[in-house]
Short mmCIF file of C-alpha atoms in Angstrom, two decimals:
data_model
loop_
_atom_site.label_atom_id
_atom_site.label_comp_id
_atom_site.label_asym_id
_atom_site.label_seq_id
_atom_site.Cartn_x
_atom_site.Cartn_y
_atom_site.Cartn_z
CA MET A 2 -88.26 58.69 -103.34
CA ASP A 3 -87.29 62.03 -104.90
CA THR A 4 -88.54 63.77 -108.03
CA VAL A 5 -85.91 64.53 -110.65
CA ALA A 6 -88.32 66.14 -113.12
CA ALA A 7 -91.86 65.60 -114.39
CA GLY A 8 -92.46 61.85 -114.66
CA VAL A 9 -88.98 60.95 -113.36
CA THR A 10 -88.56 59.56 -109.84
CA GLN A 11 -85.34 58.54 -108.12
CA LEU A 12 -85.28 55.71 -105.56
CA ARG A 13 -82.16 55.37 -103.45
CA ILE A 14 -81.21 51.77 -102.64
CA GLN A 15 -79.41 51.03 -99.36
CA ARG A 16 -78.07 54.61 -99.22
CA PHE A 17 -75.66 53.73 -102.01
CA VAL A 18 -77.09 53.48 -105.52
CA ASN A 19 -80.09 54.91 -107.39
CA VAL A 20 -82.74 53.49 -109.69
CA TYR A 21 -85.20 55.54 -111.75
CA PHE A 22 -88.90 55.20 -112.58
CA VAL A 23 -89.51 57.07 -115.84
CA GLU A 24 -93.01 57.52 -117.26
CA THR A 25 -93.40 56.96 -120.99
CA GLY A 26 -96.04 59.64 -121.56
CA THR A 27 -98.85 57.09 -121.87
CA PRO A 28 -100.88 56.89 -118.63
CA GLY A 29 -99.80 53.97 -116.46
CA GLU A 30 -96.76 53.08 -118.58
CA TRP A 31 -93.20 53.45 -117.37
CA VAL A 32 -89.71 51.98 -117.58
CA LEU A 33 -87.17 51.22 -114.89
CA ILE A 34 -83.61 52.46 -115.34
CA ASP A 35 -81.12 50.29 -113.43
CA THR A 36 -81.95 47.79 -110.69
CA GLY A 37 -79.63 48.43 -107.76
CA LEU A 38 -77.72 45.89 -105.73
CA PRO A 39 -78.65 42.21 -105.46
CA GLY A 40 -81.53 41.77 -103.05
CA SER A 41 -83.21 45.07 -104.01
CA ALA A 42 -86.12 43.58 -105.97
CA LYS A 43 -88.71 43.68 -103.17
CA THR A 44 -87.87 47.30 -102.37
CA ILE A 45 -88.20 48.31 -106.01
CA ILE A 46 -91.46 46.41 -106.52
CA ALA A 47 -92.95 47.99 -103.40
CA ALA A 48 -91.90 51.46 -104.59
CA ALA A 49 -93.44 50.85 -108.04
CA ASP A 50 -96.72 49.69 -106.48
CA LYS A 51 -96.80 52.84 -104.35
CA LEU A 52 -95.80 55.20 -107.15
CA PHE A 53 -98.18 53.79 -109.77
CA TYR A 54 -100.66 51.10 -108.66
CA PRO A 55 -100.51 47.66 -107.03
CA GLY A 56 -99.20 45.09 -109.49
CA SER A 57 -97.75 47.73 -111.79
CA HIS A 58 -94.89 46.66 -114.05
CA PRO A 59 -92.62 48.51 -116.47
CA GLU A 60 -92.54 48.16 -120.24
CA ALA A 61 -88.85 47.26 -119.95
CA ILE A 62 -85.78 47.59 -117.77
CA LEU A 63 -83.03 49.80 -119.20
CA LEU A 64 -79.48 49.45 -117.90
CA THR A 65 -77.00 52.29 -117.92
CA HIS A 66 -74.37 49.54 -117.63
CA GLY A 67 -73.86 46.12 -116.12
CA HIS A 68 -71.80 46.63 -112.98
CA LEU A 69 -73.21 44.72 -110.02
CA ASP A 70 -74.68 47.75 -108.25
CA HIS A 71 -76.77 48.55 -111.35
CA LEU A 72 -77.42 45.04 -112.64
CA GLY A 73 -77.86 43.36 -109.27
CA SER A 74 -81.63 42.77 -109.23
CA ALA A 75 -82.27 42.81 -113.00
CA LYS A 76 -82.83 39.08 -113.43
CA GLU A 77 -85.18 38.77 -110.46
CA LEU A 78 -87.19 41.81 -111.55
CA ALA A 79 -87.31 40.79 -115.21
CA ASP A 80 -88.52 37.32 -114.26
CA HIS A 81 -91.11 38.76 -111.86
CA TRP A 82 -92.47 41.32 -114.33
CA LYS A 83 -91.75 39.23 -117.45
CA VAL A 84 -90.16 42.15 -119.27
CA PRO A 85 -86.93 42.49 -121.28
CA VAL A 86 -83.70 44.05 -120.06
CA ILE A 87 -82.22 46.42 -122.63
CA ALA A 88 -78.55 47.46 -122.74
CA HIS A 89 -75.96 48.77 -125.18
CA PRO A 90 -74.53 46.02 -127.45
CA LEU A 91 -71.04 46.53 -125.97
CA GLU A 92 -72.38 45.48 -122.56
CA LEU A 93 -73.76 42.15 -123.75
CA PRO A 94 -70.56 40.07 -123.36
CA TYR A 95 -70.51 40.96 -119.64
CA LEU A 96 -74.25 40.53 -119.12
CA THR A 97 -74.31 37.05 -120.66
CA GLY A 98 -71.27 35.57 -118.93
CA LYS A 99 -69.07 35.56 -122.04
CA ALA A 100 -66.57 38.09 -120.69
CA GLN A 101 -65.56 39.92 -117.52
CA TYR A 102 -65.12 43.66 -117.14
CA PRO A 103 -61.62 45.10 -116.86
CA PRO A 104 -60.51 44.34 -113.29
CA ARG A 105 -61.13 47.00 -110.68
CA ASP A 106 -58.11 49.04 -109.60
CA PRO A 107 -57.82 49.17 -105.80
CA THR A 108 -54.50 51.04 -106.03
CA VAL A 109 -56.01 54.22 -107.48
CA GLY A 110 -56.70 55.75 -104.06
CA GLY A 111 -59.72 56.66 -101.95
CA SER A 112 -61.94 54.71 -99.58
CA LEU A 113 -64.11 53.37 -102.41
CA ALA A 114 -60.98 51.91 -104.03
CA PHE A 115 -59.98 50.39 -100.72
CA MET A 116 -63.42 48.79 -100.30
CA SER A 117 -63.48 47.59 -103.91
CA ARG A 118 -61.02 44.85 -102.98
CA PHE A 119 -63.90 43.13 -101.20
CA PHE A 120 -66.68 43.63 -103.77
CA PRO A 121 -67.89 40.44 -105.48
CA ALA A 122 -66.91 40.06 -109.12
CA GLN A 123 -69.50 37.49 -110.22
CA LEU A 124 -72.46 38.94 -112.15
CA PRO A 125 -75.95 37.50 -112.69
CA ASN A 126 -76.34 36.00 -116.17
CA LEU A 127 -79.05 37.77 -118.16
CA ALA A 128 -78.71 35.72 -121.35
CA GLU A 129 -82.39 34.76 -121.28
CA ARG A 130 -83.68 38.30 -120.75
CA VAL A 131 -81.26 40.84 -122.19
CA GLN A 132 -81.79 42.58 -125.53
CA ALA A 133 -79.35 44.81 -127.38
CA LEU A 134 -80.18 48.45 -127.94
CA ASN A 135 -80.17 49.50 -131.61
CA ALA A 136 -76.82 51.29 -131.76
CA ASN A 137 -77.89 53.14 -134.94
CA ASP A 138 -81.04 54.65 -133.42
CA PRO A 139 -80.50 57.35 -130.75
CA SER A 140 -84.12 57.19 -129.56
CA THR A 141 -84.74 55.30 -126.32
CA PRO A 142 -87.04 52.27 -126.41
CA HIS A 143 -90.44 53.10 -124.86
CA LEU A 144 -89.26 56.66 -124.11
CA MET A 145 -89.78 58.51 -127.36
CA SER A 146 -89.03 61.92 -125.85
CA TRP A 147 -85.64 60.72 -124.63
CA ARG A 148 -82.41 59.95 -126.43
CA TRP A 149 -79.55 57.84 -125.21
CA LEU A 150 -75.86 58.74 -125.37
CA HIS A 151 -72.92 56.35 -125.36
CA VAL A 152 -70.60 57.47 -122.55
CA PRO A 153 -67.81 54.87 -122.11
CA GLY A 154 -64.80 54.97 -119.81
CA HIS A 155 -66.46 53.49 -116.75
CA ALA A 156 -68.06 50.61 -118.65
CA PRO A 157 -67.65 49.88 -122.38
CA GLY A 158 -71.35 50.24 -123.21
CA GLN A 159 -72.38 52.73 -120.55
CA LEU A 160 -75.42 54.85 -121.40
CA ALA A 161 -76.82 58.18 -120.28
CA PHE A 162 -80.37 59.31 -121.05
CA PHE A 163 -81.41 62.87 -121.92
CA ARG A 164 -84.81 64.54 -122.41
CA GLU A 165 -84.36 67.66 -124.49
CA ALA A 166 -87.75 69.20 -123.66
CA ASP A 167 -86.78 70.05 -120.08
CA ARG A 168 -83.07 69.19 -120.21
CA THR A 169 -83.28 66.28 -117.79
CA LEU A 170 -80.24 64.00 -117.62
CA ILE A 171 -79.85 60.53 -116.13
CA GLY A 172 -76.10 60.11 -116.16
CA GLY A 173 -75.43 56.57 -114.93
CA ASP A 174 -71.85 56.40 -113.66
CA ALA A 175 -70.37 58.77 -116.22
CA PHE A 176 -70.12 61.07 -113.20
CA ALA A 177 -71.72 61.25 -109.76
CA THR A 178 -73.69 63.81 -107.77
CA VAL A 179 -71.79 62.91 -104.61
CA HIS A 180 -68.08 62.69 -103.77
CA HIS A 181 -67.83 59.15 -105.10
CA ASP A 182 -64.26 58.38 -104.04
CA SER A 183 -65.39 58.41 -100.41
CA VAL A 184 -67.68 55.72 -98.97
CA PRO A 185 -68.69 57.96 -96.00
CA ALA A 186 -69.60 60.77 -98.42
CA ILE A 187 -71.73 58.37 -100.47
CA LEU A 188 -73.60 57.24 -97.36
CA LEU A 189 -74.15 60.83 -96.22
CA GLY A 190 -75.38 61.81 -99.70
CA ARG A 191 -74.15 65.39 -99.73
CA PRO A 192 -74.63 66.91 -103.22
CA LYS A 193 -71.39 67.32 -105.17
CA ILE A 194 -70.84 66.74 -108.87
CA SER A 195 -67.69 64.66 -109.14
CA ARG A 196 -65.99 61.90 -111.09
CA ALA A 197 -67.56 58.50 -110.54
CA GLY A 198 -66.40 54.96 -109.90
CA THR A 199 -62.66 55.66 -109.66
CA PRO A 200 -61.53 52.04 -109.13
CA PHE A 201 -63.76 50.88 -112.00
CA ASN A 202 -62.81 53.50 -114.61
CA TYR A 203 -60.72 51.60 -117.13
CA ASP A 204 -60.14 54.47 -119.61
CA TRP A 205 -59.59 57.92 -118.12
CA GLU A 206 -59.48 59.78 -121.43
CA ALA A 207 -62.80 58.24 -122.47
CA SER A 208 -64.28 59.07 -119.05
CA HIS A 209 -63.26 62.71 -119.50
CA ARG A 210 -64.71 62.87 -123.01
CA SER A 211 -67.97 61.40 -121.74
CA VAL A 212 -68.27 64.10 -119.09
CA GLN A 213 -67.53 66.78 -121.70
CA LEU A 214 -70.26 65.36 -123.94
CA LEU A 215 -72.81 65.48 -121.15
CA ALA A 216 -71.73 68.94 -119.96
CA ASP A 217 -72.42 70.27 -123.45
CA LEU A 218 -76.08 69.32 -122.95
CA GLU A 219 -76.36 71.97 -120.20
CA PRO A 220 -78.82 69.92 -118.12
CA LYS A 221 -81.28 71.59 -115.76
CA ALA A 222 -81.92 68.47 -113.67
CA ILE A 223 -79.54 65.59 -113.02
CA GLY A 224 -79.88 62.13 -111.54
CA CYS A 225 -76.90 59.78 -111.51
CA GLY A 226 -76.18 56.27 -110.34
CA HIS A 227 -74.82 57.61 -107.06
CA GLY A 228 -75.82 60.74 -105.17
CA PRO A 229 -78.86 62.97 -104.74
CA VAL A 230 -80.83 64.85 -107.38
CA ILE A 231 -79.27 68.15 -108.43
CA ALA A 232 -81.50 70.68 -110.20
CA GLY A 233 -81.34 74.33 -111.15
CA PRO A 234 -78.37 76.41 -112.32
CA GLU A 235 -75.89 74.41 -110.22
CA ALA A 236 -76.58 71.31 -112.33
CA ALA A 237 -75.12 72.66 -115.56
CA ALA A 238 -72.52 74.77 -113.77
CA GLY A 239 -71.25 71.89 -111.67
CA LEU A 240 -71.04 69.54 -114.63
CA ARG A 241 -69.22 72.12 -116.72
CA ALA A 242 -66.73 72.70 -113.92
CA LEU A 243 -66.05 68.96 -113.77
CA ALA A 244 -65.61 68.76 -117.54
CA ASP A 245 -63.21 71.71 -117.59
CA ASN A 246 -61.15 70.48 -114.64
CA TYR A 247 -61.49 66.72 -114.78
CA PRO A 248 -59.33 65.18 -112.03
CA VAL A 249 -57.37 62.22 -113.36
CA PRO A 250 -55.75 60.29 -110.47
CA ALA A 251 -52.02 60.64 -109.92
CA HIS A 252 -51.50 56.88 -110.14
CA GLY A 253 -53.34 53.65 -110.85
CA ARG A 254 -53.44 50.76 -113.28
CA TYR A 255 -55.35 52.58 -116.03
CA VAL A 256 -53.85 56.06 -115.63
CA PRO A 257 -50.81 55.66 -117.92
CA GLU A 258 -52.57 53.22 -120.25
CA ALA A 259 -56.24 52.35 -120.74
CA ALA A 260 -57.70 48.89 -121.06
CA ARG A 261 -58.98 48.19 -124.56
CA THR A 262 -62.33 46.51 -125.21
CA ASP A 263 -64.28 45.41 -128.27
CA ALA A 264 -67.58 43.71 -129.06
CA SER A 265 -66.31 40.45 -127.55
CA GLY A 266 -65.02 41.85 -124.27
CA VAL A 267 -61.59 42.92 -123.04
CA GLU A 268 -58.94 42.98 -125.76
CA HIS A 269 -55.96 44.30 -123.78
CA LEU A 270 -55.12 45.03 -120.15
CA PRO A 271 -52.19 47.09 -118.89
CA PRO A 272 -50.10 45.40 -116.20
CA ALA A 273 -51.46 45.57 -112.68
CA PRO A 274 -49.37 47.57 -110.19
CA ALA A 275 -48.33 45.90 -106.97
CA ASP A 276 -51.11 46.02 -104.40
CA LYS A 277 -49.37 46.31 -101.03
CA LEU A 278 -52.45 45.84 -98.89
CA PRO A 279 -52.77 42.03 -99.22
CA VAL A 280 -49.04 41.69 -98.37
CA GLN A 281 -49.42 44.00 -95.39
CA ALA A 282 -52.55 42.20 -94.25
CA ALA A 283 -50.74 38.85 -94.54
CA ALA A 284 -47.79 40.22 -92.57
CA ILE A 285 -50.10 41.52 -89.84
CA GLY A 286 -51.93 38.20 -89.73
CA ALA A 287 -48.66 36.26 -89.56
CA GLY A 288 -47.45 38.52 -86.76
CA ILE A 289 -50.63 37.89 -84.77
CA LEU A 290 -50.25 34.13 -85.27
CA LEU A 291 -46.59 34.19 -84.25
CA ALA A 292 -47.36 36.26 -81.20
CA GLY A 293 -50.11 33.84 -80.22
CA ALA A 294 -47.81 30.87 -80.74
CA ALA A 295 -45.07 32.50 -78.70
CA TRP A 296 -47.51 33.16 -75.88
CA PHE A 297 -48.71 29.57 -75.96
CA PHE A 298 -45.27 27.95 -76.03
CA THR A 299 -43.71 30.25 -73.44
CA GLY A 300 -45.62 32.21 -70.88
CA GLY A 301 -49.09 30.85 -71.51
CA ARG A 302 -47.97 27.24 -71.51
CA ARG A 303 -45.73 27.65 -68.43
CA ARG A 304 -48.54 29.26 -66.51
CA GLY A 305 -50.78 26.40 -67.51
CA ARG A 306 -48.30 23.89 -66.05
CA GLN A 307 -47.80 25.65 -62.75
CA GLN A 308 -49.33 23.83 -59.79
CA PRO A 309 -50.67 25.74 -56.83
CA ARG A 310 -48.27 25.78 -53.89
CA PRO A 311 -49.42 23.99 -50.72
CA PRO A 312 -50.20 26.36 -47.88
CA ARG A 313 -47.44 26.83 -45.35
CA SER A 314 -47.98 25.10 -42.08
CA LYS A 315 -48.29 27.33 -39.12
CA ARG A 316 -45.62 27.09 -36.42
CA PRO A 317 -46.89 25.92 -33.09
#
C-alpha cells in the first residue's frame, strides 16, 4: 500500500489496477473508491483490516466508473460489508444490466488494445446495491472535503475526485500515471502521466476535455486507476503537458467519429473497422490443421504402414 496524501491510501491489485481507501475525517470512518478485478475482495478486505482495524468496513463504495477492472469485486464487497455502491447516474444502465458499454476497439494500436480482444465483456449486476450520485450536488457522499468531477470519454459517467485543501486528485481512468497503452509498462509500474484506456475510449474529444479540466486543478498529488502515485511538482506539470499535447491515435473505430450515449445507454455507434487479427489467426490455425492432415495422409500414414524388413540370412 502507498500513501497518496493524508488519509488517502492506494492499494495496487494484481499489479494492474488501483483501489483507494479514503478517510472521511471522522475517526474510523472511510470509503472505498473502486474495487479492482473480480476475485479481489479478500485482498481488499485484508488490506482494510490492516489499515484500520479487524472487521472494519467503509461507509460506502464509490465507483469512478463501471468497467470490469474497477467494478469487478463491488458486488461481493458490498454484500460482505452491507454498504451501498455509489456511481454517476450515467453509469447506472451498465451497472444494472440494462445496457452495454460501447464496444472496445482492438484496432486502435498498442499491446493493451491487442489484449483487449480477450477481456470478458460481461459485468456483475449491481441492481440491488447501486445508488445514483446526485448529479446536481458536486460534494462527494461521506467525503465532505472532496468534490467530484464528471470526466467522460472513457466511460459515460466516469468520475474523478478532488480535495481542494491539499490539491489531491483521484483521476480514475481519465488518464493514467503509467504508459497505459503497454501491458508490460503497466506491470512494471514506471511513473508516466499518459492517456488511459485507449481501446476503451469511445469519445476522444471528450477524453481530451476531461484531461484539460483536471489539469486546470493543478494537483499536487495524483492517484489514478492504473499506475503509481505521483506527487510534487511533476504531478501538475505532467498533467498539463498531457492536456496541451493530448495524443489522439492515428486510427481506430472512435477516432473519426465518437460513440454517442445517453441516460439509457449507447445511442449511436460508428461502424467497426475490419479487425485483421481474427482472420489471420484463423488462417494460421487452418494452415496448421492442413499441415497436420497432410502429414497424416502422406508421410506419417505411410510410415505407420511400413513393416520392418526381415533380417538378411547370412551366406554359409
